[in-house]
CSV table of C-alpha atoms in Angstrom, one decimal:
chain,number,residue,atom,x,y,z
A,1,MET,CA,0.0,0.0,0.0
A,2,ASP,CA,1.6,3.3,-1.1
A,3,SER,CA,1.3,5.7,1.8
A,4,PRO,CA,0.2,9.2,0.7
A,5,HIS,CA,2.0,12.3,1.8
A,6,GLY,CA,0.7,13.4,5.2
A,7,ALA,CA,-1.2,16.7,5.8
A,8,ALA,CA,0.3,19.6,7.8
A,9,VAL,CA,-2.0,20.9,10.5
A,10,LYS,CA,-1.9,24.5,11.7
A,11,ALA,CA,-4.2,26.5,14.0
A,12,ALA,CA,-4.1,29.8,15.7
A,13,ASP,CA,-6.6,30.9,18.5
A,14,PHE,CA,-8.9,28.1,17.2
A,15,GLY,CA,-12.2,27.9,19.0
A,16,MET,CA,-15.9,26.9,18.9
A,17,LYS,CA,-18.8,28.3,20.8
A,18,GLY,CA,-22.2,26.6,21.1
A,19,PRO,CA,-25.6,27.6,22.6
A,20,ARG,CA,-24.3,26.9,26.1
A,21,GLY,CA,-21.0,28.7,25.8
A,22,TRP,CA,-17.5,27.9,24.6
A,23,VAL,CA,-16.7,24.2,23.7
A,24,PHE,CA,-13.0,24.9,23.3
A,25,ARG,CA,-11.0,28.0,22.6
A,26,GLY,CA,-7.5,29.4,22.2
A,27,VAL,CA,-6.1,26.2,20.5
A,28,ASP,CA,-2.7,26.6,18.8
A,29,VAL,CA,-1.3,23.8,16.6
A,30,ASP,CA,1.7,23.6,14.3
A,31,ALA,CA,2.4,20.1,13.1
A,32,ALA,CA,4.4,18.9,10.1
A,33,PRO,CA,3.1,16.2,7.7
A,34,GLY,CA,3.4,12.7,9.2
A,35,SER,CA,3.2,13.9,12.8
A,36,LEU,CA,1.6,12.2,15.7
A,37,ILE,CA,-0.7,14.9,17.3
A,38,ALA,CA,-2.0,14.0,20.8
A,39,VAL,CA,-5.0,16.0,22.0
A,40,GLU,CA,-4.7,15.8,25.7
A,41,GLY,CA,-7.3,16.9,28.3
A,42,PRO,CA,-9.9,15.9,30.7
A,43,SER,CA,-13.2,14.4,29.6
A,44,GLY,CA,-15.7,17.2,28.7
A,45,SER,CA,-13.1,19.7,27.7
A,46,GLY,CA,-14.0,19.7,24.0
A,47,ARG,CA,-11.4,17.1,22.8
A,48,THR,CA,-13.8,15.3,20.4
A,49,CYS,CA,-15.2,18.5,19.0
A,50,LEU,CA,-11.7,19.8,18.3
A,51,LEU,CA,-10.9,16.5,16.5
A,52,LEU,CA,-14.1,16.8,14.4
A,53,ALA,CA,-13.4,20.5,13.7
A,54,LEU,CA,-9.8,19.8,12.4
A,55,THR,CA,-11.1,17.1,10.1
A,56,GLY,CA,-13.8,19.3,8.6
A,57,ARG,CA,-16.8,17.7,10.4
A,58,MET,CA,-17.7,20.6,12.7
A,59,LYS,CA,-17.7,24.3,11.9
A,60,PRO,CA,-15.4,26.5,14.1
A,61,THR,CA,-16.5,29.9,15.3
A,62,ALA,CA,-13.2,31.6,16.3
A,63,GLY,CA,-9.7,31.8,15.0
A,64,HIS,CA,-8.6,29.8,11.9
A,65,ALA,CA,-6.9,26.5,11.0
A,66,GLU,CA,-5.3,25.0,7.9
A,67,VAL,CA,-5.1,21.3,7.0
A,68,ASP,CA,-2.8,20.6,4.0
A,69,GLY,CA,-3.2,24.3,3.0
A,70,HIS,CA,-7.0,24.2,3.1
A,71,ARG,CA,-8.3,26.9,5.4
A,72,LEU,CA,-11.1,26.2,7.8
A,73,PRO,CA,-14.0,26.8,7.9
A,74,LYS,CA,-14.1,27.9,4.3
A,75,LYS,CA,-12.7,24.6,2.8
A,76,MET,CA,-14.4,22.1,5.0
A,77,GLY,CA,-15.4,19.9,2.1
A,78,ALA,CA,-11.8,19.6,0.9
A,79,VAL,CA,-10.6,18.7,4.3
A,80,ARG,CA,-13.2,16.0,4.6
A,81,ARG,CA,-12.0,14.4,1.4
A,82,LEU,CA,-8.4,14.1,2.5
A,83,SER,CA,-9.1,12.9,6.1
A,84,ALA,CA,-10.7,9.8,7.6
A,85,LEU,CA,-12.2,9.0,11.0
A,86,GLY,CA,-11.0,6.0,12.9
A,87,PRO,CA,-12.9,4.9,16.0
A,88,VAL,CA,-15.1,7.8,17.2
A,89,PRO,CA,-17.9,6.8,19.5
A,90,GLY,CA,-21.3,7.9,18.2
A,91,VAL,CA,-19.9,8.7,14.7
A,92,THR,CA,-18.1,5.6,13.3
A,93,ASP,CA,-19.2,2.8,15.6
A,94,LEU,CA,-18.7,-0.8,14.3
A,95,ASP,CA,-21.8,-2.8,13.6
A,96,PRO,CA,-21.9,-5.6,16.2
A,97,SER,CA,-24.2,-7.7,14.0
A,98,LEU,CA,-21.7,-8.1,11.2
A,99,THR,CA,-18.6,-10.3,11.0
A,100,VAL,CA,-15.1,-9.0,10.3
A,101,ALA,CA,-15.2,-10.0,6.7
A,102,GLU,CA,-18.7,-8.4,6.2
A,103,GLN,CA,-17.5,-5.2,7.8
A,104,LEU,CA,-14.5,-4.9,5.5
A,105,ARG,CA,-16.5,-5.8,2.4
A,106,GLU,CA,-19.2,-3.2,3.2
A,107,ARG,CA,-16.6,-0.4,3.6
A,108,ALA,CA,-14.9,-1.3,0.4
A,109,LEU,CA,-18.1,-1.2,-1.5
A,110,LEU,CA,-19.0,2.2,-0.1
A,111,GLN,CA,-15.6,3.6,-0.8
A,112,ARG,CA,-15.7,2.4,-4.4
A,113,ARG,CA,-19.3,3.7,-4.9
A,114,TYR,CA,-19.0,7.1,-3.3
A,115,ASP,CA,-15.4,8.1,-2.8
A,116,GLY,CA,-13.7,6.5,-5.8
A,117,PRO,CA,-13.5,7.8,-9.3
A,118,VAL,CA,-16.4,7.3,-11.7
A,119,ARG,CA,-14.3,5.4,-14.2
A,120,ALA,CA,-13.7,2.7,-11.5
A,121,LEU,CA,-17.3,1.7,-11.8
A,122,LEU,CA,-16.9,1.0,-15.5
A,123,ARG,CA,-14.1,-1.6,-15.0
A,124,PRO,CA,-14.8,-5.3,-15.4
A,125,ARG,CA,-16.3,-7.1,-12.4
A,126,GLY,CA,-13.3,-9.4,-11.9
A,127,GLU,CA,-10.9,-6.4,-11.8
A,128,ARG,CA,-13.1,-4.6,-9.3
A,129,VAL,CA,-13.2,-7.6,-7.0
A,130,ALA,CA,-9.4,-8.0,-7.2
A,131,GLY,CA,-8.9,-4.3,-6.4
A,132,THR,CA,-11.2,-4.5,-3.4
A,133,ALA,CA,-9.4,-7.6,-2.0
A,134,ARG,CA,-6.0,-5.9,-2.5
A,135,ARG,CA,-7.1,-2.7,-0.6
A,136,ILE,CA,-8.4,-4.8,2.3
A,137,ASP,CA,-5.2,-6.8,2.6
A,138,GLU,CA,-3.1,-3.7,2.5
A,139,ALA,CA,-5.1,-2.0,5.2
A,140,LEU,CA,-5.1,-5.1,7.5
A,141,ALA,CA,-1.3,-5.3,7.1
A,142,ALA,CA,-0.8,-1.6,7.9
A,143,VAL,CA,-2.6,-2.0,11.3
A,144,GLY,CA,-1.2,-5.4,12.1
A,145,LEU,CA,-4.6,-7.3,12.2
A,146,ASP,CA,-4.3,-11.0,11.4
A,147,VAL,CA,-7.8,-12.1,10.5
A,148,ALA,CA,-6.7,-15.8,10.4
A,149,ALA,CA,-5.6,-15.6,14.1
A,150,LEU,CA,-9.1,-14.6,15.3
A,151,PRO,CA,-11.2,-17.3,17.0
A,152,LYS,CA,-13.4,-17.9,13.9
A,153,GLY,CA,-11.2,-16.3,11.3
A,154,ALA,CA,-12.9,-13.8,9.0
A,155,ARG,CA,-16.3,-15.0,10.3
A,156,THR,CA,-15.6,-13.8,13.8
A,157,SER,CA,-18.4,-11.4,15.0
A,158,VAL,CA,-17.4,-7.8,15.6
A,159,ARG,CA,-19.0,-8.0,19.1
A,160,ASP,CA,-16.5,-10.7,20.1
A,161,LEU,CA,-13.4,-8.7,19.4
A,162,GLU,CA,-11.2,-7.3,22.1
A,163,ARG,CA,-10.8,-3.6,22.6
A,164,LEU,CA,-7.4,-3.5,20.9
A,165,GLU,CA,-8.6,-5.6,18.0
A,166,GLN,CA,-11.6,-3.3,17.5
A,167,LEU,CA,-9.1,-0.4,17.3
A,168,ARG,CA,-7.1,-2.2,14.7
A,169,LEU,CA,-10.2,-3.0,12.6
A,170,SER,CA,-11.5,0.6,12.8
A,171,LEU,CA,-8.1,1.9,11.6
A,172,ALA,CA,-8.1,-0.6,8.8
A,173,LEU,CA,-11.5,0.6,7.6
A,174,ALA,CA,-10.3,4.3,7.7
A,175,LEU,CA,-7.1,3.5,5.8
A,176,MET,CA,-8.9,1.9,2.9
A,177,SER,CA,-9.5,5.4,1.4
A,178,GLN,CA,-5.8,6.2,1.6
A,179,PRO,CA,-6.3,9.4,3.7
A,180,ARG,CA,-3.6,12.0,4.5
A,181,LEU,CA,-5.0,12.6,8.0
A,182,VAL,CA,-6.5,9.9,10.3
A,183,ALA,CA,-8.4,10.9,13.5
A,184,VAL,CA,-8.8,8.6,16.5
A,185,ASP,CA,-10.9,9.3,19.6
A,186,ASP,CA,-10.5,7.8,23.1
A,187,THR,CA,-7.2,6.1,22.2
A,188,ASP,CA,-6.3,4.9,25.7
A,189,LEU,CA,-9.8,4.3,27.0
A,190,LYS,CA,-10.3,0.9,28.7
A,191,LEU,CA,-6.8,-0.3,27.9
A,192,SER,CA,-4.2,-1.8,30.3
A,193,ASP,CA,-0.7,-0.4,30.4
A,194,ALA,CA,0.6,-3.0,28.0
A,195,GLU,CA,-2.3,-2.5,25.6
A,196,ARG,CA,-1.9,1.3,25.8
A,197,ALA,CA,1.8,1.0,24.8
A,198,GLU,CA,0.8,-1.3,21.9
A,199,ALA,CA,-1.8,1.2,20.7
A,200,TRP,CA,0.6,4.1,20.7
A,201,ALA,CA,3.2,2.0,18.9
A,202,LEU,CA,0.6,1.3,16.2
A,203,LEU,CA,-0.3,5.0,15.7
A,204,ARG,CA,3.4,5.9,15.6
A,205,SER,CA,4.0,3.3,12.9
A,206,LEU,CA,1.2,4.9,10.8
A,207,ALA,CA,2.8,8.3,11.3
A,208,ASP,CA,6.2,6.9,10.2
A,209,ARG,CA,4.6,5.7,7.0
A,210,GLY,CA,3.7,9.3,6.2
A,211,THR,CA,0.0,9.6,7.4
A,212,THR,CA,-0.7,12.4,9.9
A,213,VAL,CA,-2.4,11.0,13.0
A,214,LEU,CA,-4.6,13.0,15.3
A,215,ALA,CA,-5.4,11.1,18.5
A,216,VAL,CA,-7.5,12.1,21.5
A,217,CYS,CA,-6.2,10.8,24.9
A,218,SER,CA,-6.1,11.5,28.6
A,219,GLU,CA,-2.3,11.2,28.8
A,220,ALA,CA,-0.1,12.0,25.8
A,221,PRO,CA,2.9,9.8,25.0
A,222,GLU,CA,6.5,11.0,24.6
A,223,GLY,CA,7.6,12.4,21.2
A,224,ALA,CA,4.1,13.5,20.2
A,225,VAL,CA,2.9,17.0,19.3
A,226,VAL,CA,0.7,17.8,22.3
A,227,VAL,CA,-2.4,20.0,22.2
A,228,ARG,CA,-4.0,20.5,25.6
A,229,THR,CA,-7.6,21.4,26.1
A,230,ALA,CA,-9.3,22.6,29.3
A,231,ALA,CA,-12.8,23.4,30.3
A,232,ALA,CA,-13.4,27.0,29.0
A,233,PRO,CA,-15.0,29.3,31.6
A,234,ASP,CA,-18.4,30.7,30.7
A,235,SER,CA,-17.8,34.4,29.9
A,236,THR,CA,-21.5,35.2,30.5
A,237,ALA,CA,-21.3,34.1,34.2
A,238,ARG,CA,-20.5,36.8,36.7
A,239,PRO,CA,-17.4,36.1,38.7
A,240,GLU,CA,-18.0,35.7,42.4
A,241,PRO,CA,-16.0,38.2,44.6
A,242,SER,CA,-13.0,36.4,46.0
A,243,ALA,CA,-12.7,36.5,49.8
A,244,ALA,CA,-9.8,38.5,51.1
A,245,PRO,CA,-7.0,36.5,52.8
A,246,GLU,CA,-7.3,36.1,56.6
A,247,ALA,CA,-3.8,37.8,57.1
A,248,ALA,CA,-4.8,40.9,55.3
A,249,ALA,CA,-8.2,41.2,57.0
A,250,GLU,CA,-8.3,43.8,59.7
A,251,PRO,CA,-9.3,42.4,63.1
A,252,GLU,CA,-12.7,43.3,64.2
A,253,PRO,CA,-12.9,45.7,67.2
A,254,GLU,CA,-14.0,44.1,70.3
A,255,PRO,CA,-17.4,45.3,71.5
A,256,GLU,CA,-17.2,47.6,74.5
A,257,PRO,CA,-18.9,46.4,77.6
A,258,GLU,CA,-22.2,47.9,78.2
A,259,PRO,CA,-22.6,50.0,81.4
A,260,GLU,CA,-24.5,48.4,84.2
A,261,PRO,CA,-27.9,50.1,84.7
A,262,GLU,CA,-28.2,52.1,88.0
A,263,PRO,CA,-30.6,50.6,90.5
A,264,GLU,CA,-33.9,52.3,90.6
A,265,PRO,CA,-35.1,53.7,94.0
A,266,GLU,CA,-37.6,51.5,95.7
A,267,ALA,CA,-41.1,52.8,95.9
A,268,GLU,CA,-42.6,53.4,99.3
A,269,PRO,CA,-45.0,50.8,100.3
A,270,GLN,CA,-48.6,52.0,100.3
A,271,PRO,CA,-51.1,51.0,103.0
A,272,LYS,CA,-53.1,48.0,102.1
A,273,THR,CA,-56.9,48.6,101.9
A,274,GLU,CA,-59.3,45.9,102.5
A,275,ARG,CA,-61.0,44.9,99.4
A,276,GLU,CA,-64.7,44.1,99.5
A,277,PRO,CA,-65.4,40.6,98.3
A,278,ASP,CA,-66.9,40.4,94.9
A,279,PRO,CA,-70.5,39.4,94.9
A,280,GLU,CA,-70.9,35.8,94.0
A,281,PRO,CA,-72.4,35.4,90.6
A,282,GLU,CA,-75.8,34.0,90.4
A,283,PRO,CA,-75.8,30.5,89.2
A,284,GLU,CA,-77.0,30.4,85.6
A,285,PRO,CA,-79.6,28.0,84.8
A,286,ASP,CA,-78.2,24.8,83.6
A,287,SER,CA,-79.5,24.3,80.1
A,288,GLU,CA,-78.5,20.7,80.3
A,289,THR,CA,-80.7,19.8,83.3
A,290,GLU,CA,-83.7,17.9,82.4
A,291,PRO,CA,-87.0,19.8,82.8
A,292,GLU,CA,-89.3,18.8,85.6
A,293,PRO,CA,-92.1,16.5,84.4
A,294,GLU,CA,-95.5,18.2,84.3
A,295,VAL,CA,-98.2,16.9,86.5
A,296,GLU,CA,-101.2,15.8,84.6
A,297,PRO,CA,-104.5,17.3,85.9
A,298,GLU,CA,-107.0,15.0,87.4
A,299,PRO,CA,-110.0,14.3,85.2
A,300,GLU,CA,-113.0,16.4,86.0
A,301,SER,CA,-116.2,14.7,87.1
A,302,ASN,CA,-119.2,15.0,84.8
A,303,THR,CA,-121.4,16.3,87.6
A,304,GLU,CA,-120.6,19.6,89.1
A,305,PRO,CA,-122.3,20.7,92.4
A,306,ASP,CA,-124.9,23.4,92.0
A,307,SER,CA,-123.2,25.5,94.5
A,308,ALA,CA,-120.3,24.9,96.8
A,309,PRO,CA,-121.5,24.9,100.4
A,310,ASP,CA,-120.1,27.6,102.5
A,311,PRO,CA,-117.9,26.2,105.1
A,312,GLN,CA,-119.6,26.4,108.5
A,313,PRO,CA,-117.5,27.3,111.4
A,314,ALA,CA,-117.3,24.5,113.7
A,315,THR,CA,-119.2,25.2,117.0
A,316,ALA,CA,-118.7,23.3,120.1
A,317,ALA,CA,-121.7,21.8,121.6
A,318,ARG,CA,-122.6,23.3,124.9
A,319,PRO,CA,-122.9,21.0,127.8
A,320,GLY,CA,-126.3,19.6,128.1
A,321,GLU,CA,-127.2,20.3,124.4
A,322,ALA,CA,-127.2,17.8,121.8
A,323,SER,CA,-125.1,18.4,118.7
A,324,PRO,CA,-127.1,18.8,115.5
A,325,THR,CA,-127.4,15.8,113.4
A,326,GLU,CA,-127.0,15.5,109.6
A,327,GLY,CA,-130.8,15.3,109.2
A,328,ASP,CA,-131.4,18.5,111.0
A,329,ARG,CA,-128.8,20.3,108.8
A,330,LYS,CA,-130.6,19.1,105.7
A,331,SER,CA,-134.1,20.2,106.9
A,332,LYS,CA,-132.8,23.6,107.8
A,333,THR,CA,-131.3,24.1,104.4
A,334,ARG,CA,-134.5,23.1,102.6
A,335,THR,CA,-136.5,25.6,104.7
A,336,THR,CA,-134.1,28.4,103.8
A,337,ALA,CA,-134.4,27.6,100.1
A,338,ARG,CA,-138.2,27.6,100.2
A,339,LYS,CA,-138.3,30.9,102.0
A,340,GLY,CA,-136.1,32.5,99.4
A,341,THR,CA,-138.3,31.2,96.6
A,342,SER,CA,-141.5,32.5,98.2
A,343,ASP,CA,-139.9,35.9,98.6
A,344,ALA,CA,-139.1,36.0,95.0
A,345,LEU,CA,-142.7,35.1,93.9
A,346,ALA,CA,-144.1,37.8,96.1
């Protein structure tokens, strides 16, 4: 595989601002063709966005950059054609449902259909097949991936590959288009120390062949062109006033003791006057007491006396006289009544 001449990467005060503030800003790069550029920084500091911006996949908003003489953001299409993306989570993920052979064959067909010259489609079928097989073998040899050494050979599923084997396969897919710039994201993620050293040796071998390599990492290796990113402060946020150091702060004055209040003169005792007792309040009727039951009147008799007899004073019988009997009283009453009637007739 003939390695193309690498692309020089330059940037001055390069930055990108989004709806929520600066993604990255103030990035300066000056790398010669065939360099290993390590973008170092903590997670969330805009490393992936810087990688996509330098490969023409995202539009910057501040400063300027040049890739192989093409100025960004004006020549983003030209930069995309000369660059390729290796493993970038969320952008160029491998298909876990395919085998290694199917993944390589699919990429070769896409490269020939969309990225290759039009006259390549007019070649005989046998020649096209032979050319596809040759590009696949050259890409696998460049990344050091031996398909025959896999558990099931070329029919090994992509989901069964180890982390370092997935990195080699992704780089092989990117190199099939013979790019001048290859970008790799999360290079040292989920790798042991030995695997990390092997991954950096692989990327350095690609740079030695003439391809410029742009790799995102948490710790840059020795001999690489290091570009550091940091979380950009939000310019719209108001800075909080910093507290003055304790040594420079003036000691607070101690509060003066308050004067004790003078004792007030005691008032002369006044003679006590006898207080009349308050009248006892009359007991209020208890509304909760049950009312006394009414006494039912005795039934009146049907016959009423004509006239109530006047009570006669009791007279004591004289000695030697007999007391009037009941018959005598009745005769006397009748005589009186007859006398009154005759008077009325007269």
